[in-house]
mmCIF file of C-alpha atoms in Angstrom:
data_model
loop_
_atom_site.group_PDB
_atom_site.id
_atom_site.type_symbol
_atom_site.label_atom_id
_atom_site.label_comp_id
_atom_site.label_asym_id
_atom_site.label_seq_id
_atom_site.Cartn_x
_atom_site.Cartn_y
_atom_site.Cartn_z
ATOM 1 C CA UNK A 1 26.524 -6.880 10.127
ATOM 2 C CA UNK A 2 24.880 -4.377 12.680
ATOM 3 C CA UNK A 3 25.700 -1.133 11.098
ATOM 4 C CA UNK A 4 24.531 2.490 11.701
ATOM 5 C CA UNK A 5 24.677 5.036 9.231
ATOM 6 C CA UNK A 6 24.249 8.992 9.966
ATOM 7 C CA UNK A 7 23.915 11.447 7.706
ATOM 8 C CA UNK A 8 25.075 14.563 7.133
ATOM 9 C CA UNK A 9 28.494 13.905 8.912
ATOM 10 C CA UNK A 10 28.127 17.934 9.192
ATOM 11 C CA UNK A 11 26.497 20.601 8.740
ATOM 12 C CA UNK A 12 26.381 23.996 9.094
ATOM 13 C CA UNK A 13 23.280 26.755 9.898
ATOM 14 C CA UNK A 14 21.919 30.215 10.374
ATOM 15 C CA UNK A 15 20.557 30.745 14.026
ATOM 16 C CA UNK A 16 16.633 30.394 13.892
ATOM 17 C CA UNK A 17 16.769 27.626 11.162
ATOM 18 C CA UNK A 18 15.418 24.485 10.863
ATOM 19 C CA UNK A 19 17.418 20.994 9.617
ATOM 20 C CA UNK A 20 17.443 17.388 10.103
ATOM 21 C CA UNK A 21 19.516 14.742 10.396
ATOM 22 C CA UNK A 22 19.354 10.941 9.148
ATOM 23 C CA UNK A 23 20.135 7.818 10.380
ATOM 24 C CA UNK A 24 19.985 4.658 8.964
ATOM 25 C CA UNK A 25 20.437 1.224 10.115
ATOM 26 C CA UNK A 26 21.005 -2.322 9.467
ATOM 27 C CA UNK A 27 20.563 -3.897 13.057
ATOM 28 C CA UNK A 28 18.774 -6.989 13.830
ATOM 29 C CA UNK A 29 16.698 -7.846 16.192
ATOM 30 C CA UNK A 30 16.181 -4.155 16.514
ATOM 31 C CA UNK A 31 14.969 -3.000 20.100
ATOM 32 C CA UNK A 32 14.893 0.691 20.090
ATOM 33 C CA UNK A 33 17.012 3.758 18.627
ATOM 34 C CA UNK A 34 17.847 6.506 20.590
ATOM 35 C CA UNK A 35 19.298 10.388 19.959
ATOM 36 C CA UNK A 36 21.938 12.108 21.786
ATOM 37 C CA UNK A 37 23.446 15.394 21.867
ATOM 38 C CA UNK A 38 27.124 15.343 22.746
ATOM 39 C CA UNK A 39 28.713 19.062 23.179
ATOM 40 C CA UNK A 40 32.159 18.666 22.616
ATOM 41 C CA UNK A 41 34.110 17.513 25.608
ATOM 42 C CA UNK A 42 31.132 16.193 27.284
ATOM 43 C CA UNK A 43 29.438 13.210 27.702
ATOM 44 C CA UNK A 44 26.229 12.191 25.649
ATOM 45 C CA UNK A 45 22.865 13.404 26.650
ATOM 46 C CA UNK A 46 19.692 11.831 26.066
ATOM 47 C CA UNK A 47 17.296 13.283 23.449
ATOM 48 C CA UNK A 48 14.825 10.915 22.992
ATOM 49 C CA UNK A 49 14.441 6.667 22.343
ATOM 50 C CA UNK A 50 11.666 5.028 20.510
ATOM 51 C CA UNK A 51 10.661 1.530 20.194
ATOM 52 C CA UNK A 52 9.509 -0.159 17.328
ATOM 53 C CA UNK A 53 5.780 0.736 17.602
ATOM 54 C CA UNK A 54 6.547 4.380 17.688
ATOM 55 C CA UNK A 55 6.756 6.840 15.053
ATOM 56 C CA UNK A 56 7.606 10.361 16.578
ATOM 57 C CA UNK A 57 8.636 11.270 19.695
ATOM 58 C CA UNK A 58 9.622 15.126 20.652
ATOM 59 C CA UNK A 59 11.364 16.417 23.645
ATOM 60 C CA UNK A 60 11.193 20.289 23.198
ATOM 61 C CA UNK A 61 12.856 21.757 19.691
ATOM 62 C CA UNK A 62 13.889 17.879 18.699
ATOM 63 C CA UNK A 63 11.629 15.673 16.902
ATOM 64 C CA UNK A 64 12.623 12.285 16.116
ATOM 65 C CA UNK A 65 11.047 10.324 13.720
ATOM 66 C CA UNK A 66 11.202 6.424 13.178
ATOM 67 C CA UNK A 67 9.978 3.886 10.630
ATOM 68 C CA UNK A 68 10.900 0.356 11.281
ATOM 69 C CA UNK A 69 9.637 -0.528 8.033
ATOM 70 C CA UNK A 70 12.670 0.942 6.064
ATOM 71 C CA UNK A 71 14.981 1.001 8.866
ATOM 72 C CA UNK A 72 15.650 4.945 8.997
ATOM 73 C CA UNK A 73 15.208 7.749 11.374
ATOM 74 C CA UNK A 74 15.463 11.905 11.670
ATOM 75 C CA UNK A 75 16.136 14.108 13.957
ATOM 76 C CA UNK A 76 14.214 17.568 13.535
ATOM 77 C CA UNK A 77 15.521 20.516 14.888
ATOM 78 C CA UNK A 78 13.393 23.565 14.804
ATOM 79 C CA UNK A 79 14.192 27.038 15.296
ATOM 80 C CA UNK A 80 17.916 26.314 15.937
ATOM 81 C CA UNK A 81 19.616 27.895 18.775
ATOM 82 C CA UNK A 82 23.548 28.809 18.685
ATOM 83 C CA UNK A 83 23.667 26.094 21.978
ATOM 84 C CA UNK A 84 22.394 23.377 19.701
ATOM 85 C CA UNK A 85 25.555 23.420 17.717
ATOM 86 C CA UNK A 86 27.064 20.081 19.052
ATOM 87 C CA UNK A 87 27.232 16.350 17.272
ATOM 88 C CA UNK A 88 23.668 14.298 17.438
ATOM 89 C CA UNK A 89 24.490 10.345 17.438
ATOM 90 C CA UNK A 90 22.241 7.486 16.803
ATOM 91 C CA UNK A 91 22.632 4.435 18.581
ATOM 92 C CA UNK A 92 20.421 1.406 17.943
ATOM 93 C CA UNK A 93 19.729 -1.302 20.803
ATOM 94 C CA UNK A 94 20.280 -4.704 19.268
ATOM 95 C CA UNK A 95 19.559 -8.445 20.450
ATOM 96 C CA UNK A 96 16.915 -10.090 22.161
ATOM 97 C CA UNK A 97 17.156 -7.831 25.815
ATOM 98 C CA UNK A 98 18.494 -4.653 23.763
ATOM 99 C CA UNK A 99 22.016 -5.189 25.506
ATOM 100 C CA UNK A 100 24.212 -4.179 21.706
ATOM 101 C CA UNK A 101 24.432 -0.872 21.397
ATOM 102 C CA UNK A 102 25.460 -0.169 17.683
ATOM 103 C CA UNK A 103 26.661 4.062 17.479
ATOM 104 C CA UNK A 104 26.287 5.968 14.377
ATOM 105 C CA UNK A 105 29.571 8.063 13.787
ATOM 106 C CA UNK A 106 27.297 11.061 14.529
ATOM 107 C CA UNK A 107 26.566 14.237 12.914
ATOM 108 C CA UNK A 108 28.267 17.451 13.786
ATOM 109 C CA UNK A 109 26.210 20.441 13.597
ATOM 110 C CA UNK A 110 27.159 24.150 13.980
ATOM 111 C CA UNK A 111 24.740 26.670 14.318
ATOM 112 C CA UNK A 112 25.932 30.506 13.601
ATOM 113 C CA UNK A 113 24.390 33.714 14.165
ATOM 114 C CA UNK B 1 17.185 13.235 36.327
ATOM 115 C CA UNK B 2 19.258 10.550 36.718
ATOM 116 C CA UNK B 3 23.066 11.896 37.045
ATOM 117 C CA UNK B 4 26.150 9.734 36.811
ATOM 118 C CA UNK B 5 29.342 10.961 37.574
ATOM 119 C CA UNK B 6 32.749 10.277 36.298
ATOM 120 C CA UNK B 7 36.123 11.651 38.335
ATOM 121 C CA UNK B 8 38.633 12.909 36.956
ATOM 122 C CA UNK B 9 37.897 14.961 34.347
ATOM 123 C CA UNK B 10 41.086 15.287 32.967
ATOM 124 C CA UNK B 11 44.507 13.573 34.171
ATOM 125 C CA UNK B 12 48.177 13.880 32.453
ATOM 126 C CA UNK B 13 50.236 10.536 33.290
ATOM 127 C CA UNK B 14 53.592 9.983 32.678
ATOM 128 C CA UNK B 15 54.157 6.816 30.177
ATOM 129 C CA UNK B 16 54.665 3.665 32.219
ATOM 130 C CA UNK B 17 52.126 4.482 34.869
ATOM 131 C CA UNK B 18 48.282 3.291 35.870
ATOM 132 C CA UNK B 19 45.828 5.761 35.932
ATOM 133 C CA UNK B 20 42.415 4.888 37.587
ATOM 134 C CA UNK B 21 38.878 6.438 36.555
ATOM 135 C CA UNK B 22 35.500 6.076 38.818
ATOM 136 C CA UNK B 23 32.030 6.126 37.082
ATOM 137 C CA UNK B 24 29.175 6.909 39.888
ATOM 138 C CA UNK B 25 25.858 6.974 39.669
ATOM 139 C CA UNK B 26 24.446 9.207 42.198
ATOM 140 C CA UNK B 27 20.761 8.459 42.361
ATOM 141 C CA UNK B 28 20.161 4.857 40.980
ATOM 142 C CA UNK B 29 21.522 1.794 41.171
ATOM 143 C CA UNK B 30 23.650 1.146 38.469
ATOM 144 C CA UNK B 31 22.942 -2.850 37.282
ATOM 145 C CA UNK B 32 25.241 -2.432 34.397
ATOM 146 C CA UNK B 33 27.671 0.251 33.258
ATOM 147 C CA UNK B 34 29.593 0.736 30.227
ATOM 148 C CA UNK B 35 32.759 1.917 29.343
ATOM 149 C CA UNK B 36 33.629 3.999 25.931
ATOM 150 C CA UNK B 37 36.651 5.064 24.087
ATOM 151 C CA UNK B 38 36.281 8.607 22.025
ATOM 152 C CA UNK B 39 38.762 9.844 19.259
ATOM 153 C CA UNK B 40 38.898 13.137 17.947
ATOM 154 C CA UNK B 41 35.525 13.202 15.466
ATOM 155 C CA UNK B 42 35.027 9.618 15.811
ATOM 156 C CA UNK B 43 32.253 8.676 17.553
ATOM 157 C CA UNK B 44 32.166 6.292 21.072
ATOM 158 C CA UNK B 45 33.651 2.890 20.567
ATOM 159 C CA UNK B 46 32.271 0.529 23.093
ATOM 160 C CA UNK B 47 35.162 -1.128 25.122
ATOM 161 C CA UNK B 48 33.753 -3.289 27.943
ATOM 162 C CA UNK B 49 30.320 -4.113 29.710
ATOM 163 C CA UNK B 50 29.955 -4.230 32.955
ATOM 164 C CA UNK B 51 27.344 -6.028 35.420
ATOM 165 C CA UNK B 52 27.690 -5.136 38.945
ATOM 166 C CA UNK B 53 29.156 -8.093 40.663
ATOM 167 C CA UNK B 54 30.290 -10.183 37.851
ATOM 168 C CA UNK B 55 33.407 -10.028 35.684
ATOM 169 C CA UNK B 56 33.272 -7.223 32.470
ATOM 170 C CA UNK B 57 32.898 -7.838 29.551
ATOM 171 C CA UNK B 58 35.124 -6.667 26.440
ATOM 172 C CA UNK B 59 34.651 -6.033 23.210
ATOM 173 C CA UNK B 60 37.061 -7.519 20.516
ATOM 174 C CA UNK B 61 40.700 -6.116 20.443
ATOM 175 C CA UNK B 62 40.025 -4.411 24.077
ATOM 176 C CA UNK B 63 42.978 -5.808 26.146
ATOM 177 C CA UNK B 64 41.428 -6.894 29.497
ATOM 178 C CA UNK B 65 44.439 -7.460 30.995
ATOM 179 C CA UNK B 66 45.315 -3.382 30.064
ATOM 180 C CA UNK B 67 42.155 -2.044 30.599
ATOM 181 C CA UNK B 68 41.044 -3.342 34.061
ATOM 182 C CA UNK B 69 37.413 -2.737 34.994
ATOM 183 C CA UNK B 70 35.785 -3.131 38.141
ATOM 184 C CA UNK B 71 32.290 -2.775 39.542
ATOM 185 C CA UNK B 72 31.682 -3.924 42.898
ATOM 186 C CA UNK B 73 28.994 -2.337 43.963
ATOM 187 C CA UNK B 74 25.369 -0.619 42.264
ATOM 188 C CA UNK B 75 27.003 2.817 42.106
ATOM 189 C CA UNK B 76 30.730 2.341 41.691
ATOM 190 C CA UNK B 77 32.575 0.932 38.298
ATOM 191 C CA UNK B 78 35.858 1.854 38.097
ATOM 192 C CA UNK B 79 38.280 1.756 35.129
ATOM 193 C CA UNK B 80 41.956 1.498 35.418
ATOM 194 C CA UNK B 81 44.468 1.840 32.283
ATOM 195 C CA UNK B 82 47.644 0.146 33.668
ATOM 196 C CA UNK B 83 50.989 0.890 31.856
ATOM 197 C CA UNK B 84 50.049 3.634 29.948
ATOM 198 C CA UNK B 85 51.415 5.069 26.566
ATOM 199 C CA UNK B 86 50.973 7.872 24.252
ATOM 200 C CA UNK B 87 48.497 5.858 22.351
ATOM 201 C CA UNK B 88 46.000 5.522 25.151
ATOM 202 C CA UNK B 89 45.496 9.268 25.162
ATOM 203 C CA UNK B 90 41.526 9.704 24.100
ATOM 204 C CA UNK B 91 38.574 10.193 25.861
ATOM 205 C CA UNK B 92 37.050 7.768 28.337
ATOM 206 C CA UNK B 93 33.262 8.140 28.490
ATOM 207 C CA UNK B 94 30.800 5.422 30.992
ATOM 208 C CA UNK B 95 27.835 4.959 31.088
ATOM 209 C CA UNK B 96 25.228 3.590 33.458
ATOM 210 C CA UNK B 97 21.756 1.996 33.397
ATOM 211 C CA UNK B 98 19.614 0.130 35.755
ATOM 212 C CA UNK B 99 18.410 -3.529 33.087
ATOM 213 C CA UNK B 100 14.898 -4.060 34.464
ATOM 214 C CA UNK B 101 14.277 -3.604 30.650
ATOM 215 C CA UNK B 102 15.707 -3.072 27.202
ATOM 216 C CA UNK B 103 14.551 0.491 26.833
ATOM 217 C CA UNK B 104 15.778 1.745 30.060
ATOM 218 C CA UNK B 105 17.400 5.326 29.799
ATOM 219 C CA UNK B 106 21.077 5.120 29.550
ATOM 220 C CA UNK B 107 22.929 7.667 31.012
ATOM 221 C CA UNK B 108 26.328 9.166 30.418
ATOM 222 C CA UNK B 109 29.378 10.704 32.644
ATOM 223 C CA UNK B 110 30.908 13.969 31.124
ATOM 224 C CA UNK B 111 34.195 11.847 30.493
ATOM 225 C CA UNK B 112 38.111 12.196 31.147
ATOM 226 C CA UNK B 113 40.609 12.999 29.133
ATOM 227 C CA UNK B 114 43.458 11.026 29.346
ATOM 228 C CA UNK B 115 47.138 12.419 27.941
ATOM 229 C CA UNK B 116 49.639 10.241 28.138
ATOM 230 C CA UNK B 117 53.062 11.491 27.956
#
């Protein structure tokens, strides 16, 4: 069964710290896993997606790491910002074209000053 | 960036009624959208895919004939709940992507929050 696990399901920091977040996964054929930051009441945006072949990928603040080998992935966040509080959700593209998205349940993450 | 637009963002429907939702994308043609339920801390449950042109796609226990999804054109999906209760109050969420491959970016509306009453 295609499952996606995140990890903490929340989590709470000062302002100017660093954390990550896990996700693992039990999807097959994997095609790529992607991060997204949903503020409440919003749709998902786009962090960053990684194939396979990749191992890191940052986009600003937000590192994302990926190894296919054990089927897990983090999300770094460095030097947190009170706007970063939101919930970060993995979703893994399944099948042969990459058309099942499997969701983790997503972490929520506050950030306070 | 790629932008995709969802109207309303909020509507409060009477029990009984139909309530429609549009999904846009405004600068790229949209080969397949998606459409997404969203409880309270839960996070998106897929409910249908769409392809632009051909019938949706649902997911098991999504009522087709309840949830009625249409997407006639590259930048226009629409979603319409049709006799509406109390428990189809959540958050509808779509999403759009253009499949010339499996990594494409996949872009999200902001959502609408449907209250049923």
């Amino acid at each position: 069964k295609n499952q996606v696990e995140q990890s903490p399901q929340s989590l709470i920091i000062l302002e100017g710290k660093n954390c990550t977040l896990q996700c693992n996964y039990t999807v097959s054929p994997f095609s790529n896993l992607r991060w997204y930051k949903q503020d409440t009441g919003r749709g998902p945006v786009s962090l960053t997606i990684m194939t396979f072949s990749e191992n890191t990928k940052s986009n600003g603040r937000y590192t994302a790491t990926l190894d296919a080998d054990t089927k897990q992935s983090s999300l770094h966040i460095t030097a947190s910002q009170l706007s970063d509080s939101a919930s970060y959700i993995c979703v893994v593209s399944a099948g042969e074209y990459g058309n099942k998205l499997v969701f983790g349940a997503g972490t929520i993450l506050r950030v306070k000053s | 960036g790629a932008v995709v637009s969802q109207h309303p963002s909020r509507v409060i429907c009477k029990s009984g009624t139909s309530v429609k939702i549009e999904c846009r994308s405004l600068d790229f043609q949209a080969t397949t959208m998606f459409w997404y339920r969203q409880f309270p801390k839960q996070s998106l449950m897929l409910m249908a895919t769409s392809n632009e042109g051909s019938k949706a796609t649902y997911e098991q226990g999504v009522e087709k004939d309840k949830f009625l999804i249409n997407h006639a054109s590259l930048t226009l999906s629409t979603l319409t709940v049709t006799s509406a209760h109390p428990e189809d109050s959540s958050f509808y969420i779509c999403s759009a992507t253009w499949r010339s491959s499996y990594n494409s970016p996949l872009h999200f509306g902001n959502g609408t929050r449907l209250t049923v009453t």
